[in-house]
CSV table of C-alpha atoms and ligand atoms in Angstrom, one decimal:
chain,number,residue,atom,x,y,z
E,375,UNK,CA,-20.6,-8.1,-22.4
E,376,UNK,CA,-20.2,-11.8,-21.9
E,377,UNK,CA,-23.1,-13.9,-20.4
E,378,UNK,CA,-20.8,-15.4,-17.9
E,379,UNK,CA,-21.7,-14.4,-14.3
E,380,UNK,CA,-18.9,-14.5,-11.7
E,381,UNK,CA,-19.8,-15.4,-8.1
E,382,UNK,CA,-17.2,-12.9,-6.8
E,383,UNK,CA,-15.4,-10.0,-8.4
E,384,UNK,CA,-12.4,-8.7,-6.4
E,385,UNK,CA,-11.5,-5.2,-7.3
E,386,UNK,CA,-7.9,-4.6,-6.6
E,387,UNK,CA,-5.0,-7.1,-6.7
E,388,UNK,CA,-3.0,-5.9,-3.7
E,389,UNK,CA,-1.9,-8.5,-1.1
E,390,UNK,CA,-5.4,-8.6,0.4
E,391,UNK,CA,-7.1,-8.9,-3.0
E,392,UNK,CA,-4.7,-11.7,-3.9
E,393,UNK,CA,-5.4,-13.7,-0.8
E,394,UNK,CA,-9.1,-13.1,-1.4
E,395,UNK,CA,-8.7,-14.7,-4.8
E,396,UNK,CA,-7.0,-17.7,-3.3
E,397,UNK,CA,-9.7,-18.1,-0.6
E,398,UNK,CA,-12.5,-17.7,-3.1
E,399,UNK,CA,-10.9,-20.5,-5.1
E,400,UNK,CA,-10.7,-22.6,-1.9
E,401,UNK,CA,-14.5,-22.2,-1.7
E,402,UNK,CA,-14.8,-23.1,-5.4
E,403,UNK,CA,-16.3,-19.7,-6.2
E,404,UNK,CA,-16.1,-18.5,-9.8
E,405,UNK,CA,-14.0,-15.4,-9.3
E,406,UNK,CA,-12.1,-12.7,-11.1
E,407,UNK,CA,-9.5,-10.2,-9.8
E,408,UNK,CA,-9.4,-6.8,-11.6
E,409,UNK,CA,-6.2,-4.8,-11.1
E,410,UNK,CA,-5.5,-1.4,-12.6
E,411,UNK,CA,-1.7,-1.8,-12.5
E,412,UNK,CA,0.3,-4.1,-14.8
E,413,UNK,CA,1.3,-6.3,-11.9
E,414,UNK,CA,-0.3,-7.8,-8.8
E,415,UNK,CA,1.0,-6.8,-5.3
E,416,UNK,CA,-0.5,-3.4,-4.6
E,417,UNK,CA,1.5,-1.0,-2.4
E,418,UNK,CA,3.9,-3.8,-1.4
E,419,UNK,CA,5.0,-4.3,-5.0
E,420,UNK,CA,4.8,-0.7,-6.1
E,421,UNK,CA,6.2,1.1,-3.1
E,422,UNK,CA,8.4,-1.1,-1.0
E,423,UNK,CA,9.5,-4.4,-2.7
E,424,UNK,CA,12.9,-4.2,-1.0
E,425,UNK,CA,11.6,-3.5,2.5
E,426,UNK,CA,11.9,-6.3,5.1
E,427,UNK,CA,8.4,-6.8,6.6
E,428,UNK,CA,8.4,-8.0,10.1
E,429,UNK,CA,4.7,-8.4,10.9
E,430,UNK,CA,3.4,-11.1,8.6
E,431,UNK,CA,2.5,-14.1,10.8
E,432,UNK,CA,4.8,-17.1,10.5
E,433,UNK,CA,7.5,-15.1,8.7
E,434,UNK,CA,10.1,-13.6,11.2
E,435,UNK,CA,11.1,-11.4,8.2
E,436,UNK,CA,10.2,-11.4,4.6
E,437,UNK,CA,10.9,-8.9,1.8
E,438,UNK,CA,8.0,-7.2,0.0
E,439,UNK,CA,9.1,-8.9,-3.2
E,440,UNK,CA,9.1,-12.4,-1.6
E,441,UNK,CA,5.7,-11.8,0.0
E,442,UNK,CA,4.1,-10.9,-3.3
E,443,UNK,CA,5.9,-13.9,-5.0
E,444,UNK,CA,4.4,-16.2,-2.4
E,445,UNK,CA,1.0,-14.8,-2.7
E,446,UNK,CA,1.2,-15.2,-6.5
E,447,UNK,CA,2.2,-18.8,-6.1
E,448,UNK,CA,-0.7,-19.5,-3.7
E,449,UNK,CA,-3.2,-17.7,-6.0
E,450,UNK,CA,-1.9,-19.7,-9.0
E,451,UNK,CA,-3.2,-22.9,-7.3
E,452,UNK,CA,-6.7,-21.7,-7.9
E,453,UNK,CA,-8.7,-21.3,-11.1
E,454,UNK,CA,-9.8,-17.6,-11.4
E,455,UNK,CA,-9.5,-14.9,-14.0
E,456,UNK,CA,-6.8,-12.3,-13.2
E,457,UNK,CA,-7.3,-9.2,-15.3
E,458,UNK,CA,-4.4,-6.7,-15.2
E,459,UNK,CA,-4.2,-3.2,-16.6
E,460,UNK,CA,-8.0,-2.8,-16.1
E,461,UNK,CA,-9.5,-0.1,-13.9
E,462,UNK,CA,-13.0,-0.5,-12.6
E,463,UNK,CA,-14.7,2.8,-13.5
E,464,UNK,CA,-18.3,1.8,-12.7
E,465,UNK,CA,-20.4,-0.6,-10.7
E,466,UNK,CA,-24.1,-0.7,-11.0
E,467,UNK,CA,-26.9,-3.1,-9.9
E,468,UNK,CA,-28.9,-4.6,-12.7
E,469,UNK,CA,-31.6,-7.0,-11.6
E,470,UNK,CA,-30.0,-9.5,-9.2
E,471,UNK,CA,-26.4,-9.0,-10.3
E,472,UNK,CA,-23.8,-6.2,-10.6
E,473,UNK,CA,-22.5,-4.9,-13.8
E,474,UNK,CA,-18.8,-4.1,-13.5
E,475,UNK,CA,-17.4,-1.7,-16.1
E,476,UNK,CA,-13.6,-1.3,-16.6
E,477,UNK,CA,-11.7,0.6,-19.2
E,478,UNK,CA,-11.6,-2.6,-21.2
E,479,UNK,CA,-15.1,-4.1,-21.0
E,480,UNK,CA,-18.1,-5.2,-18.9
E,481,UNK,CA,-18.6,-8.3,-16.7
E,482,UNK,CA,-21.4,-9.5,-14.4
E,483,UNK,CA,-21.0,-10.7,-10.9
E,484,UNK,CA,-23.2,-11.8,-8.0
E,485,UNK,CA,-20.9,-10.3,-5.3
E,486,UNK,CA,-18.1,-7.7,-5.2
E,487,UNK,CA,-15.2,-7.4,-2.8
E,488,UNK,CA,-13.6,-3.9,-2.9
E,489,UNK,CA,-9.9,-4.4,-2.2
E,490,UNK,CA,-8.6,-1.1,-3.7
E,491,UNK,CA,-6.4,-0.1,-0.7
E,492,UNK,CA,-6.4,3.7,-0.7
E,493,UNK,CA,-7.1,3.8,-4.4
E,494,UNK,CA,-4.4,5.2,-6.7
E,495,UNK,CA,-1.5,6.4,-4.6
E,496,UNK,CA,1.3,9.0,-5.1
E,497,UNK,CA,4.1,10.1,-2.8
E,498,UNK,CA,3.6,13.4,-1.1
E,499,UNK,CA,6.2,15.7,-2.7
E,500,UNK,CA,8.9,17.8,-1.0
E,501,UNK,CA,8.2,21.5,-1.0
E,502,UNK,CA,11.4,23.5,-0.8
E,503,UNK,CA,13.1,26.3,-2.7
E,504,UNK,CA,15.1,25.1,-5.6
E,505,UNK,CA,13.5,21.6,-5.7
E,506,UNK,CA,12.8,22.0,-9.4
E,507,UNK,CA,16.5,22.3,-10.2
E,508,UNK,CA,17.3,18.9,-8.7
E,509,UNK,CA,17.4,15.9,-11.0
E,510,UNK,CA,15.1,12.8,-10.6
E,511,UNK,CA,18.2,10.7,-9.9
E,512,UNK,CA,19.2,13.0,-7.0
E,513,UNK,CA,15.8,13.4,-5.5
E,514,UNK,CA,13.7,10.3,-5.2
E,515,UNK,CA,10.5,9.1,-3.5
E,516,UNK,CA,10.9,5.3,-3.6
E,517,UNK,CA,13.9,3.1,-3.1
E,518,UNK,CA,13.1,0.6,-5.7
E,519,UNK,CA,16.6,0.4,-7.1
E,520,UNK,CA,18.9,-0.2,-4.2
E,521,UNK,CA,22.0,-0.3,-6.4
E,522,UNK,CA,21.5,3.4,-7.1
E,523,UNK,CA,22.3,4.1,-3.4
E,524,UNK,CA,25.5,2.0,-3.3
E,525,UNK,CA,28.5,3.9,-1.8
E,526,UNK,CA,26.5,7.2,-1.8
E,527,UNK,CA,25.9,9.8,0.8
E,528,UNK,CA,22.1,9.7,1.3
E,529,UNK,CA,19.7,11.9,3.2
E,530,UNK,CA,16.3,10.3,4.1
E,531,UNK,CA,13.6,12.9,5.0
E,532,UNK,CA,10.6,11.9,7.1
E,533,UNK,CA,9.8,10.6,10.6
E,534,UNK,CA,7.4,7.7,10.1
E,535,UNK,CA,7.9,3.9,10.0
E,536,UNK,CA,8.8,3.7,6.4
E,537,UNK,CA,11.3,6.6,6.6
E,538,UNK,CA,13.1,4.7,9.4
E,539,UNK,CA,12.9,1.4,7.6
E,540,UNK,CA,14.4,3.0,4.5
E,541,UNK,CA,17.2,4.6,6.5
E,542,UNK,CA,18.0,1.3,8.2
E,543,UNK,CA,17.8,-0.6,4.9
E,544,UNK,CA,20.3,1.9,3.3
E,545,UNK,CA,22.7,1.7,6.2
E,546,UNK,CA,24.5,-1.3,4.8
E,547,UNK,CA,24.4,-0.1,1.2
E,548,UNK,CA,25.2,3.6,1.3
E,549,UNK,CA,28.4,5.2,2.5
E,550,UNK,CA,26.6,7.5,5.0
E,551,UNK,CA,22.9,7.8,5.8
E,552,UNK,CA,21.2,10.9,7.4
E,553,UNK,CA,17.7,10.8,8.7
E,554,UNK,CA,16.2,14.3,8.8
E,555,UNK,CA,12.9,14.9,10.7
E,556,UNK,CA,11.1,18.0,11.9
E,557,UNK,CA,10.5,16.5,15.3
E,558,UNK,CA,12.8,14.9,17.9
E,559,UNK,CA,10.5,11.9,18.2
E,560,UNK,CA,9.9,9.3,15.5
E,561,UNK,CA,6.6,7.7,14.7
E,562,UNK,CA,7.8,4.2,14.2
E,563,UNK,CA,7.2,0.9,15.9
E,564,UNK,CA,9.2,0.8,19.2
E,565,UNK,CA,11.3,-2.0,17.9
E,566,UNK,CA,12.3,-0.2,14.8
E,567,UNK,CA,13.0,3.1,16.7
E,568,UNK,CA,15.3,1.1,19.0
E,569,UNK,CA,17.1,-0.4,15.9
E,570,UNK,CA,17.5,3.2,14.6
E,571,UNK,CA,19.0,4.4,17.9
E,572,UNK,CA,21.6,1.6,17.7
E,573,UNK,CA,22.4,2.1,14.1
E,574,UNK,CA,25.0,4.3,12.4
E,575,UNK,CA,22.3,6.5,10.8
E,576,UNK,CA,22.9,10.2,11.7
E,577,UNK,CA,19.8,11.8,13.1
E,578,UNK,CA,19.2,15.4,12.1
E,579,UNK,CA,16.3,16.6,14.3
E,580,UNK,CA,14.3,18.8,14.7
E,581,UNK,CA,15.0,20.3,11.2
E,582,UNK,CA,12.9,21.2,8.2
E,583,UNK,CA,14.3,21.3,4.6
E,584,UNK,CA,14.1,24.9,3.4
E,585,UNK,CA,16.1,24.8,0.1
E,586,UNK,CA,18.1,22.5,-2.2
E,587,UNK,CA,21.0,23.6,-4.3
E,588,UNK,CA,23.2,21.8,-6.8
E,589,UNK,CA,26.9,21.9,-5.7
E,590,UNK,CA,30.2,20.4,-6.8
E,591,UNK,CA,30.7,16.7,-7.5
E,592,UNK,CA,27.1,16.2,-8.5
E,593,UNK,CA,25.9,16.7,-5.0
E,594,UNK,CA,22.9,18.5,-3.6
E,595,UNK,CA,23.2,20.9,-0.7
E,596,UNK,CA,20.3,20.4,1.7
E,597,UNK,CA,19.7,23.7,3.6
E,598,UNK,CA,17.6,23.0,6.7
E,599,UNK,CA,16.3,25.2,9.5
E,600,UNK,CA,16.0,24.1,13.1
E,601,UNK,CA,12.4,24.1,14.1
E,602,UNK,CA,11.2,26.9,16.4
E,603,UNK,CA,14.3,29.0,15.7
E,604,UNK,CA,14.8,31.9,13.3
E,605,UNK,CA,18.4,31.7,12.4
E,606,UNK,CA,19.7,28.2,13.2
E,607,UNK,CA,20.5,26.4,10.0
E,608,UNK,CA,22.4,23.3,8.9
E,609,UNK,CA,23.9,22.5,5.5
E,610,UNK,CA,24.4,18.8,4.4
E,611,UNK,CA,25.9,17.9,1.0
E,612,UNK,CA,24.6,14.6,-0.2
E,613,UNK,CA,24.5,12.5,-3.4
E,614,UNK,CA,20.9,11.5,-3.0
E,615,UNK,CA,17.8,12.6,-1.1
E,616,UNK,CA,15.0,10.0,-0.4
E,617,UNK,CA,11.8,11.7,0.7
E,618,UNK,CA,9.3,9.8,2.7
E,619,UNK,CA,6.5,12.1,3.6
E,620,UNK,CA,3.8,9.5,3.1
E,621,UNK,CA,1.3,9.2,0.3
E,622,UNK,CA,-1.6,11.0,-1.1
E,623,UNK,CA,-4.2,8.6,-2.5
E,624,UNK,CA,-7.4,9.1,-4.3
E,625,UNK,CA,-10.5,7.1,-4.8
E,626,UNK,CA,-11.8,9.2,-7.7
E,627,UNK,CA,-12.6,6.1,-9.7
E,628,UNK,CA,-14.9,4.8,-6.9
E,629,UNK,CA,-16.7,8.1,-6.6
E,630,UNK,CA,-18.0,7.7,-10.1
E,631,UNK,CA,-19.6,4.3,-9.4
E,632,UNK,CA,-23.3,4.0,-9.7
E,633,UNK,CA,-23.8,2.5,-6.3
E,634,UNK,CA,-24.2,4.7,-3.2
E,635,UNK,CA,-21.6,3.1,-0.9
E,636,UNK,CA,-21.4,4.7,2.6
E,637,UNK,CA,-17.9,6.1,3.4
E,638,UNK,CA,-16.0,6.9,6.5
E,639,UNK,CA,-13.0,9.2,6.1
E,640,UNK,CA,-12.4,8.2,2.5
E,641,UNK,CA,-12.7,4.5,3.3
E,642,UNK,CA,-15.6,2.2,3.0
E,643,UNK,CA,-17.8,1.6,6.0
E,644,UNK,CA,-18.5,-2.1,6.7
E,645,UNK,CA,-20.2,-4.3,9.2
E,646,UNK,CA,-18.9,-7.3,11.1
E,647,UNK,CA,-18.9,-9.4,7.9
E,648,UNK,CA,-17.1,-6.6,6.0
E,649,UNK,CA,-20.3,-6.0,4.1
E,650,UNK,CA,-21.0,-2.4,3.0
E,651,UNK,CA,-24.5,-0.7,3.2
E,652,UNK,CA,-25.1,-2.4,-0.2
E,653,UNK,CA,-26.0,-6.1,0.0
E,654,UNK,CA,-23.3,-8.3,-1.6
E,655,UNK,CA,-20.8,-5.5,-1.9
E,656,UNK,CA,-18.0,-6.0,0.7
E,657,UNK,CA,-14.7,-4.3,1.4
E,658,UNK,CA,-11.5,-5.7,2.8
E,659,UNK,CA,-7.9,-4.5,3.4
E,660,UNK,CA,-6.9,-0.8,3.7
E,661,UNK,CA,-10.2,0.2,2.1
E,662,UNK,CA,-12.5,-1.3,4.8
E,663,UNK,CA,-13.3,0.9,7.8
E,664,UNK,CA,-14.7,-0.2,11.1
E,665,UNK,CA,-14.0,0.7,14.8
E,666,UNK,CA,-10.5,-0.2,15.7
E,667,UNK,CA,-9.4,-0.9,12.1
E,668,UNK,CA,-5.6,-1.1,11.6
E,669,UNK,CA,-4.4,-0.7,8.0
E,670,UNK,CA,-1.8,-3.5,7.9
E,671,UNK,CA,-1.6,-6.6,5.8
E,672,UNK,CA,-2.2,-9.1,8.6
E,673,UNK,CA,-5.5,-7.4,9.4
E,674,UNK,CA,-6.6,-7.5,5.7
E,675,UNK,CA,-5.7,-11.2,5.5
E,676,UNK,CA,-7.8,-11.9,8.5
E,677,UNK,CA,-10.8,-10.2,7.0
E,678,UNK,CA,-10.7,-12.3,3.9
E,679,UNK,CA,-12.2,-15.6,5.2
E,680,UNK,CA,-15.0,-13.8,7.0
E,681,UNK,CA,-16.0,-12.0,3.8
E,682,UNK,CA,-15.7,-14.9,1.4
E,683,UNK,CA,-17.5,-17.3,3.7
E,684,UNK,CA,-20.3,-14.7,4.3
E,685,UNK,CA,-20.7,-14.3,0.5
E,686,UNK,CA,-20.7,-18.1,-0.2
E,687,UNK,CA,-23.1,-18.8,2.7
E,688,UNK,CA,-25.4,-16.2,1.2
E,689,UNK,CA,-25.1,-17.3,-2.4
E,690,UNK,CA,-25.1,-21.0,-1.7
E,691,UNK,CA,-26.8,-21.5,1.7
E,692,UNK,CA,-27.0,-25.3,1.3
E,693,UNK,CA,-23.3,-25.4,0.8
E,694,UNK,CA,-22.0,-24.4,4.2
E,695,UNK,CA,-18.3,-25.1,4.3
E,696,UNK,CA,-16.2,-26.5,7.1
E,697,UNK,CA,-13.9,-24.0,8.7
E,698,UNK,CA,-10.5,-25.7,8.1
E,699,UNK,CA,-8.8,-25.5,4.7
E,700,UNK,CA,-7.8,-29.2,5.0
E,701,UNK,CA,-11.4,-30.1,4.9
E,702,UNK,CA,-12.1,-27.8,2.0
E,703,UNK,CA,-9.5,-28.8,-0.5
W,634,FAD,C1,5.9,2.5,2.7
W,634,FAD,C2,4.9,1.5,3.3
W,634,FAD,C3,5.4,0.5,4.2
W,634,FAD,C4,4.5,-0.4,4.8
W,634,FAD,N1,4.9,-1.3,5.6
W,634,FAD,C5,4.1,-2.3,6.1
W,634,FAD,C6,4.5,-3.3,6.9
W,634,FAD,O1,5.7,-3.4,7.3
W,634,FAD,N2,3.6,-4.3,7.4
W,634,FAD,C7,2.3,-4.2,7.0
W,634,FAD,O2,1.5,-5.1,7.4
W,634,FAD,N3,1.8,-3.2,6.2
W,634,FAD,C8,2.7,-2.3,5.8
W,634,FAD,N4,2.2,-1.2,5.0
W,634,FAD,C9,0.7,-1.2,4.7
W,634,FAD,C10,0.4,-2.3,3.6
W,634,FAD,O3,1.1,-2.1,2.4
W,634,FAD,C11,-1.1,-2.1,3.3
W,634,FAD,O4,-1.8,-2.4,4.5
W,634,FAD,C12,-1.5,-3.2,2.2
W,634,FAD,O5,-0.8,-3.0,1.0
W,634,FAD,C13,-3.0,-3.1,2.0
W,634,FAD,O6,-3.3,-4.1,1.0
W,634,FAD,P1,-4.6,-3.9,0.1
W,634,FAD,O7,-4.6,-5.2,-0.8
W,634,FAD,O8,-5.8,-3.7,1.0
W,634,FAD,O9,-4.4,-2.6,-0.8
W,634,FAD,P2,-3.2,-2.2,-1.8
W,634,FAD,O10,-1.9,-2.8,-1.4
W,634,FAD,O11,-3.3,-0.7,-1.7
W,634,FAD,O12,-3.7,-2.7,-3.2
W,634,FAD,C14,-4.8,-2.1,-3.8
W,634,FAD,C15,-4.8,-2.4,-5.3
W,634,FAD,O13,-6.0,-2.0,-5.9
W,634,FAD,C16,-5.7,-1.4,-7.1
W,634,FAD,N5,-6.8,-0.5,-7.5
W,634,FAD,C17,-7.2,0.7,-6.9
W,634,FAD,N6,-8.3,1.2,-7.5
W,634,FAD,C18,-8.6,0.3,-8.5
W,634,FAD,C19,-9.7,0.2,-9.4
W,634,FAD,N7,-10.6,1.2,-9.5
W,634,FAD,N8,-9.7,-0.8,-10.3
W,634,FAD,C20,-8.8,-1.8,-10.3
W,634,FAD,N9,-7.8,-1.8,-9.4
W,634,FAD,C21,-7.7,-0.8,-8.5
W,634,FAD,C22,-4.4,-0.7,-6.9
W,634,FAD,O14,-3.7,-0.5,-8.1
W,634,FAD,C23,-3.7,-1.6,-6.0
W,634,FAD,O15,-2.8,-2.5,-6.7
W,634,FAD,C24,3.1,-0.3,4.4
W,634,FAD,C25,2.6,0.7,3.5
W,634,FAD,C26,3.6,1.6,3.0
W,634,FAD,C27,3.1,2.6,2.1
């Protein structure tokens, strides 16, 4: 363990953790970001780099990839330690500081910001007869390689925002796009649902996939049953199926930490400064829970200055900073 003591350790290098790193630098905090994946960017980078995001302030539209690239550029203007491929497996209080243990070593820090999103995330899998006979090229859970959908007949399964986004994104790339959902109503933003209604995406509702079968021409036959009927079925032959049933995440790593952090529905309960029940441990982004919380990027970005300034005011009370960045840098 090195003798160096960080002011702030940010656990998780998703969009919110990255902005937290930048803002910590703006306040001249000695900081580190610890990220378990090999790249920064969290869900945006891992799950939807090609998606066009519409609700980032000052960007009428920006791809996930460009958003992460901009955050990296902004973070690089500050002098912090970015540690990739390291998972925090334990946090414990030792005297006045916290000991942070990863799979690669131990560091000490005065304050911690938990920015782990929903923890490790995995797509919720499709359950249907014959699913095990379908190849990984035909049945996919993320659209990270758009070229693979070029000129194909594609069925997107799911009824949430990201299923609609993916169907709309594929409209210009694939030959034909179906969107299959078990309800007639979609759970997307009104604007996105309107775009869907005006699009060429063929809606298959209210249907549930019952079985998959390999057929001629390397296609898959999707056999779906109309909801609330016993014998109304539809068969659609497609080249690719993109399932978007959401994600299952786990915070198993956090459960093993040696600090008793209060939870609320698998997220971390925080106060108005985003501080947990443990002094100097804070949470931001998708992991932070308070009344009215919305788990979107803009909310997480907004939480960052509150948190960093609260920490710095506590650690260095004589050093109260002005509110505007122009006065800080
Ligand atoms: C398909 C999809 C579409 C979305 N579309 C939008 C949208 O259009 N607009 C919008 O605002 N939001 C959208 N969101 C939500 C948005 O992605 C999240 O709100 C955002 O990613 C939260 O950022 P975060 O930094 O809090 O967490 P995350 O992005 O989840 O990042 C957390 C990071 O912490 C790391 N980590 C976890 N545990 C540990 C550990 N123990 N040690 C070290 N590192 C750890 C993870 O590897 C991950 O990189 C979407 C989400 C999905 C899934």
